[in-house]
């Protein structure tokens, strides 16, 4: 890509409703590029590996008004580090992990913003709640008072047509609505973390409130 990071950010921002939060996904992106994104107005950054993120956060300490979002698969043994270094966890994908995070959050005196990762369609390559399992686990999640459960995160399986991707995103929004209608639960889902470089326009069409964009802002990552 010949355009600069700031030009790409401006182009994407111009396409997003102002209500949609743009999370710049900076996995494998060096800190000078993160600084360029910051200079272009980005304040939300997403990382998927704890160690890599902590190293970069240490170099970027002077950027004090940044919000860090954890978007990767979280192992239980990294849960404490995740809570210490991120205010948003988008990828909480099972009840056991949520319970562990709730306990640790209590001990650490933090109350992280949480999205529950859901699999609207079966996907052997991804973790996350199935819809029936999430509805079953809702009453347990409702007890986890140290977590601010605010959102659902969804990633469609690879290889779908646009209409099918749109359907996954629409069903995610409908699931949030269904959860919010459970009157016995205080969980209120008002964030939909959905949309990556290849499908964010469909996600926005379906009501995404947060999009997680890497490649379109920073270029292809080394494989
Ligand atoms: C890498 C990643 C993204 C960004 O993907 P791009 O296609 O580069 O925009 C978004 N969400 C998650 C969970 C990711 O791992």
mmCIF file of C-alpha atoms and ligand atoms in Angstrom:
data_model
loop_
_atom_site.group_PDB
_atom_site.id
_atom_site.type_symbol
_atom_site.label_atom_id
_atom_site.label_comp_id
_atom_site.label_asym_id
_atom_site.label_seq_id
_atom_site.Cartn_x
_atom_site.Cartn_y
_atom_site.Cartn_z
ATOM 1 C CA UNK A 1 0.000 0.000 0.000
ATOM 2 C CA UNK A 2 1.444 3.367 -0.929
ATOM 3 C CA UNK A 3 -0.836 5.527 1.223
ATOM 4 C CA UNK A 4 0.225 6.444 4.744
ATOM 5 C CA UNK A 5 -1.284 5.128 7.967
ATOM 6 C CA UNK A 6 -2.915 8.493 8.615
ATOM 7 C CA UNK A 7 -4.455 8.550 5.132
ATOM 8 C CA UNK A 8 -5.833 5.037 5.557
ATOM 9 C CA UNK A 9 -7.265 5.904 8.959
ATOM 10 C CA UNK A 10 -8.921 8.996 7.505
ATOM 11 C CA UNK A 11 -10.428 6.945 4.662
ATOM 12 C CA UNK A 12 -11.838 4.292 6.994
ATOM 13 C CA UNK A 13 -13.128 6.850 9.494
ATOM 14 C CA UNK A 14 -14.961 8.673 6.720
ATOM 15 C CA UNK A 15 -16.882 5.444 6.026
ATOM 16 C CA UNK A 16 -17.788 4.721 9.641
ATOM 17 C CA UNK A 17 -20.728 6.253 11.463
ATOM 18 C CA UNK A 18 -19.290 8.440 14.228
ATOM 19 C CA UNK A 19 -20.948 6.186 16.813
ATOM 20 C CA UNK A 20 -18.809 3.204 15.802
ATOM 21 C CA UNK A 21 -15.613 2.811 17.794
ATOM 22 C CA UNK A 22 -12.584 2.085 15.647
ATOM 23 C CA UNK A 23 -10.160 -0.293 17.345
ATOM 24 C CA UNK A 24 -6.809 -0.387 15.570
ATOM 25 C CA UNK A 25 -5.486 -3.944 15.767
ATOM 26 C CA UNK A 26 -1.745 -3.648 16.265
ATOM 27 C CA UNK A 27 -0.642 -7.286 16.578
ATOM 28 C CA UNK A 28 2.744 -7.606 14.844
ATOM 29 C CA UNK A 29 2.710 -3.848 14.218
ATOM 30 C CA UNK A 30 5.780 -1.974 15.508
ATOM 31 C CA UNK A 31 5.439 0.894 17.956
ATOM 32 C CA UNK A 32 6.366 3.596 15.429
ATOM 33 C CA UNK A 33 3.312 2.625 13.377
ATOM 34 C CA UNK A 34 1.205 2.633 16.562
ATOM 35 C CA UNK A 35 2.456 6.175 17.241
ATOM 36 C CA UNK A 36 1.472 7.177 13.711
ATOM 37 C CA UNK A 37 -2.037 5.846 14.338
ATOM 38 C CA UNK A 38 -2.172 7.708 17.643
ATOM 39 C CA UNK A 39 -1.108 10.921 15.892
ATOM 40 C CA UNK A 40 -3.976 10.335 13.444
ATOM 41 C CA UNK A 41 -6.421 10.280 16.352
ATOM 42 C CA UNK A 42 -6.704 6.593 17.262
ATOM 43 C CA UNK A 43 -7.138 6.000 21.003
ATOM 44 C CA UNK A 44 -8.296 2.347 20.987
ATOM 45 C CA UNK A 45 -5.766 -0.366 20.261
ATOM 46 C CA UNK A 46 -6.287 -4.142 20.063
ATOM 47 C CA UNK A 47 -3.708 -6.845 20.684
ATOM 48 C CA UNK A 48 -4.037 -10.627 20.691
ATOM 49 C CA UNK A 49 -0.898 -11.732 22.571
ATOM 50 C CA UNK A 50 -0.282 -10.731 26.144
ATOM 51 C CA UNK A 51 3.529 -10.724 26.086
ATOM 52 C CA UNK A 52 3.798 -8.796 22.830
ATOM 53 C CA UNK A 53 1.250 -6.278 24.077
ATOM 54 C CA UNK A 54 2.961 -5.705 27.428
ATOM 55 C CA UNK A 55 6.302 -5.044 25.723
ATOM 56 C CA UNK A 56 4.717 -2.467 23.400
ATOM 57 C CA UNK A 57 2.648 -0.865 26.149
ATOM 58 C CA UNK A 58 5.885 -0.313 28.095
ATOM 59 C CA UNK A 59 7.355 1.560 25.123
ATOM 60 C CA UNK A 60 4.193 3.599 24.704
ATOM 61 C CA UNK A 61 3.621 4.624 28.323
ATOM 62 C CA UNK A 62 3.650 8.300 27.376
ATOM 63 C CA UNK A 63 0.414 7.762 25.400
ATOM 64 C CA UNK A 64 -1.582 7.928 28.595
ATOM 65 C CA UNK A 65 -5.097 8.309 27.167
ATOM 66 C CA UNK A 66 -5.068 5.063 25.204
ATOM 67 C CA UNK A 67 -7.519 2.200 25.803
ATOM 68 C CA UNK A 68 -6.113 -1.291 25.271
ATOM 69 C CA UNK A 69 -8.406 -4.070 24.067
ATOM 70 C CA UNK A 70 -7.475 -7.733 24.342
ATOM 71 C CA UNK A 71 -8.883 -9.579 21.332
ATOM 72 C CA UNK A 72 -7.048 -12.916 21.308
ATOM 73 C CA UNK A 73 -7.728 -16.313 22.797
ATOM 74 C CA UNK A 74 -7.042 -15.954 26.505
ATOM 75 C CA UNK A 75 -5.491 -18.816 28.451
ATOM 76 C CA UNK A 76 -6.326 -19.055 32.122
ATOM 77 C CA UNK A 77 -2.684 -18.696 33.158
ATOM 78 C CA UNK A 78 -2.526 -15.309 31.392
ATOM 79 C CA UNK A 79 -5.782 -14.038 32.855
ATOM 80 C CA UNK A 80 -4.132 -11.995 35.594
ATOM 81 C CA UNK A 81 -1.772 -10.269 33.159
ATOM 82 C CA UNK A 82 -4.695 -9.558 30.855
ATOM 83 C CA UNK A 83 -6.592 -7.856 33.685
ATOM 84 C CA UNK A 84 -3.533 -5.850 34.706
ATOM 85 C CA UNK A 85 -2.880 -4.534 31.212
ATOM 86 C CA UNK A 86 -6.209 -4.278 29.399
ATOM 87 C CA UNK A 87 -9.445 -2.504 30.259
ATOM 88 C CA UNK A 88 -11.440 -4.353 27.597
ATOM 89 C CA UNK A 89 -11.483 -8.108 27.023
ATOM 90 C CA UNK A 90 -13.314 -8.921 23.767
ATOM 91 C CA UNK A 91 -12.631 -12.610 23.614
ATOM 92 C CA UNK A 92 -13.974 -14.142 26.822
ATOM 93 C CA UNK A 93 -15.054 -17.446 25.350
ATOM 94 C CA UNK A 94 -16.164 -19.820 28.091
ATOM 95 C CA UNK A 95 -17.733 -19.872 31.550
ATOM 96 C CA UNK A 96 -14.696 -21.223 33.356
ATOM 97 C CA UNK A 97 -12.524 -18.395 32.038
ATOM 98 C CA UNK A 98 -15.194 -15.834 32.926
ATOM 99 C CA UNK A 99 -15.339 -17.232 36.469
ATOM 100 C CA UNK A 100 -11.570 -17.054 36.841
ATOM 101 C CA UNK A 101 -11.529 -13.477 35.533
ATOM 102 C CA UNK A 102 -14.275 -12.545 37.980
ATOM 103 C CA UNK A 103 -12.261 -13.913 40.935
ATOM 104 C CA UNK A 104 -9.041 -12.255 39.820
ATOM 105 C CA UNK A 105 -10.798 -8.958 39.117
ATOM 106 C CA UNK A 106 -12.060 -8.987 42.701
ATOM 107 C CA UNK A 107 -8.538 -9.613 44.032
ATOM 108 C CA UNK A 108 -7.009 -6.927 41.833
ATOM 109 C CA UNK A 109 -9.775 -4.403 42.448
ATOM 110 C CA UNK A 110 -10.543 -3.949 38.749
ATOM 111 C CA UNK A 111 -13.771 -4.242 36.789
ATOM 112 C CA UNK A 112 -12.939 -5.006 33.192
ATOM 113 C CA UNK A 113 -15.261 -4.359 30.280
ATOM 114 C CA UNK A 114 -16.062 -7.736 28.784
ATOM 115 C CA UNK A 115 -17.419 -9.014 25.489
ATOM 116 C CA UNK A 116 -18.568 -12.611 25.269
ATOM 117 C CA UNK A 117 -17.284 -14.328 22.139
ATOM 118 C CA UNK A 118 -20.043 -16.238 20.382
ATOM 119 C CA UNK A 119 -20.064 -18.671 17.506
ATOM 120 C CA UNK A 120 -23.273 -18.135 15.603
ATOM 121 C CA UNK A 121 -22.200 -20.905 13.200
ATOM 122 C CA UNK A 122 -20.069 -23.914 14.165
ATOM 123 C CA UNK A 123 -16.369 -23.183 13.522
ATOM 124 C CA UNK A 124 -13.666 -25.693 14.482
ATOM 125 C CA UNK A 125 -11.012 -22.961 14.121
ATOM 126 C CA UNK A 126 -12.494 -20.620 16.700
ATOM 127 C CA UNK A 127 -13.389 -20.716 20.344
ATOM 128 C CA UNK A 128 -16.523 -19.146 21.742
ATOM 129 C CA UNK A 129 -19.946 -19.914 23.126
ATOM 130 C CA UNK A 130 -22.550 -21.618 20.989
ATOM 131 C CA UNK A 131 -25.849 -19.753 21.218
ATOM 132 C CA UNK A 132 -27.642 -22.392 23.360
ATOM 133 C CA UNK A 133 -24.646 -22.719 25.683
ATOM 134 C CA UNK A 134 -24.459 -18.974 26.178
ATOM 135 C CA UNK A 135 -28.150 -18.772 27.035
ATOM 136 C CA UNK A 136 -27.647 -21.621 29.519
ATOM 137 C CA UNK A 137 -24.608 -19.949 31.093
ATOM 138 C CA UNK A 138 -26.268 -16.556 31.379
ATOM 139 C CA UNK A 139 -27.486 -17.117 34.925
ATOM 140 C CA UNK A 140 -23.954 -17.977 36.082
ATOM 141 C CA UNK A 141 -22.475 -15.017 34.208
ATOM 142 C CA UNK A 142 -25.084 -12.830 35.870
ATOM 143 C CA UNK A 143 -23.406 -13.597 39.215
ATOM 144 C CA UNK A 144 -19.995 -12.335 38.104
ATOM 145 C CA UNK A 145 -20.344 -8.886 39.579
ATOM 146 C CA UNK A 146 -16.721 -7.859 39.001
ATOM 147 C CA UNK A 147 -17.068 -8.128 35.244
ATOM 148 C CA UNK A 148 -18.796 -5.420 33.253
ATOM 149 C CA UNK A 149 -20.298 -7.694 30.639
ATOM 150 C CA UNK A 150 -21.276 -5.216 27.942
ATOM 151 C CA UNK A 151 -20.840 -6.840 24.591
ATOM 152 C CA UNK A 152 -20.842 -9.761 22.222
ATOM 153 C CA UNK A 153 -17.925 -10.449 19.916
ATOM 154 C CA UNK A 154 -18.426 -12.468 16.751
ATOM 155 C CA UNK A 155 -16.109 -13.583 13.948
ATOM 156 C CA UNK A 156 -17.768 -15.366 11.012
ATOM 157 C CA UNK A 157 -16.125 -18.583 9.792
ATOM 158 C CA UNK A 158 -13.821 -18.187 6.773
ATOM 159 C CA UNK A 159 -15.179 -18.701 3.284
ATOM 160 C CA UNK A 160 -18.722 -17.344 3.641
ATOM 161 C CA UNK A 161 -20.494 -15.240 1.026
ATOM 162 C CA UNK A 162 -21.361 -11.651 1.918
ATOM 163 C CA UNK A 163 -25.033 -12.486 2.541
ATOM 164 C CA UNK A 164 -24.003 -15.252 4.930
ATOM 165 C CA UNK A 165 -21.567 -12.967 6.757
ATOM 166 C CA UNK A 166 -24.273 -10.335 7.077
ATOM 167 C CA UNK A 167 -26.587 -13.006 8.466
ATOM 168 C CA UNK A 168 -24.027 -13.959 11.153
ATOM 169 C CA UNK A 169 -23.741 -10.322 12.204
ATOM 170 C CA UNK A 170 -27.511 -9.811 12.200
ATOM 171 C CA UNK A 171 -27.996 -12.922 14.306
ATOM 172 C CA UNK A 172 -25.393 -11.635 16.764
ATOM 173 C CA UNK A 173 -27.410 -8.424 17.166
ATOM 174 C CA UNK A 174 -30.601 -10.456 17.644
ATOM 175 C CA UNK A 175 -28.893 -12.614 20.271
ATOM 176 C CA UNK A 176 -27.915 -9.467 22.183
ATOM 177 C CA UNK A 177 -31.544 -8.385 22.079
ATOM 178 C CA UNK A 178 -32.680 -11.783 23.351
ATOM 179 C CA UNK A 179 -30.193 -11.591 26.246
ATOM 180 C CA UNK A 180 -31.382 -8.100 27.108
ATOM 181 C CA UNK A 181 -34.965 -9.318 27.295
ATOM 182 C CA UNK A 182 -34.160 -11.756 30.139
ATOM 183 C CA UNK A 183 -35.691 -9.673 32.891
ATOM 184 C CA UNK A 184 -34.129 -11.659 35.759
ATOM 185 C CA UNK A 185 -30.632 -10.810 34.527
ATOM 186 C CA UNK A 186 -28.844 -7.499 34.955
ATOM 187 C CA UNK A 187 -26.591 -8.162 31.971
ATOM 188 C CA UNK A 188 -27.221 -5.548 29.331
ATOM 189 C CA UNK A 189 -25.450 -6.014 26.026
ATOM 190 C CA UNK A 190 -24.995 -2.693 24.274
ATOM 191 C CA UNK A 191 -21.763 -3.320 22.404
ATOM 192 C CA UNK A 192 -21.336 -5.474 19.328
ATOM 193 C CA UNK A 193 -17.665 -6.073 18.568
ATOM 194 C CA UNK A 194 -17.789 -7.317 15.017
ATOM 195 C CA UNK A 195 -16.091 -6.531 11.757
ATOM 196 C CA UNK A 196 -12.504 -6.904 10.575
ATOM 197 C CA UNK A 197 -10.768 -5.488 7.480
ATOM 198 C CA UNK A 198 -12.592 -7.800 5.072
ATOM 199 C CA UNK A 199 -16.106 -7.511 6.463
ATOM 200 C CA UNK A 200 -16.450 -4.399 8.577
ATOM 201 C CA UNK A 201 -18.885 -2.703 6.210
ATOM 202 C CA UNK A 202 -21.258 -5.651 6.573
ATOM 203 C CA UNK A 203 -20.780 -5.554 10.344
ATOM 204 C CA UNK A 204 -21.622 -1.844 10.474
ATOM 205 C CA UNK A 205 -24.697 -2.509 8.340
ATOM 206 C CA UNK A 206 -25.798 -5.065 10.947
ATOM 207 C CA UNK A 207 -25.251 -2.699 13.875
ATOM 208 C CA UNK A 208 -21.639 -3.148 15.012
ATOM 209 C CA UNK A 209 -20.608 -0.641 17.670
ATOM 210 C CA UNK A 210 -16.916 -1.568 17.596
ATOM 211 C CA UNK A 211 -14.874 -2.685 14.596
ATOM 212 C CA UNK A 212 -11.436 -4.272 14.962
ATOM 213 C CA UNK A 213 -9.256 -3.323 12.007
ATOM 214 C CA UNK A 214 -5.652 -4.281 11.362
ATOM 215 C CA UNK A 215 -4.657 -4.955 7.748
ATOM 216 C CA UNK A 216 -6.645 -2.126 6.213
ATOM 217 C CA UNK A 217 -4.847 0.393 8.438
ATOM 218 C CA UNK A 218 -1.343 -1.053 8.734
ATOM 219 C CA UNK A 219 -0.960 -3.308 5.688
ATOM 220 C CA UNK A 220 -0.519 -7.070 5.480
ATOM 221 C CA UNK A 221 1.127 -8.745 8.451
ATOM 222 C CA UNK A 222 4.095 -11.062 7.886
ATOM 223 C CA UNK A 223 2.820 -14.637 7.994
HETATM 224 C C1 LIG B 1 -6.228 -9.899 13.720
HETATM 225 C C2 LIG B 1 -7.569 -9.663 14.253
HETATM 226 C C3 LIG B 1 -8.359 -8.611 13.789
HETATM 227 C C4 LIG B 1 -7.942 -7.684 12.676
HETATM 228 O O1 LIG B 1 -7.940 -8.383 11.473
HETATM 229 P P1 LIG B 1 -7.700 -7.663 10.052
HETATM 230 O O2 LIG B 1 -8.287 -8.597 9.083
HETATM 231 O O3 LIG B 1 -6.222 -7.497 9.913
HETATM 232 O O4 LIG B 1 -8.412 -6.359 10.110
HETATM 233 C C5 LIG B 1 -9.602 -8.435 14.374
HETATM 234 N N1 LIG B 1 -10.044 -9.237 15.350
HETATM 235 C C6 LIG B 1 -9.317 -10.252 15.820
HETATM 236 C C7 LIG B 1 -9.882 -11.108 16.911
HETATM 237 C C8 LIG B 1 -8.055 -10.512 15.293
HETATM 238 O O5 LIG B 1 -7.338 -11.532 15.764
#
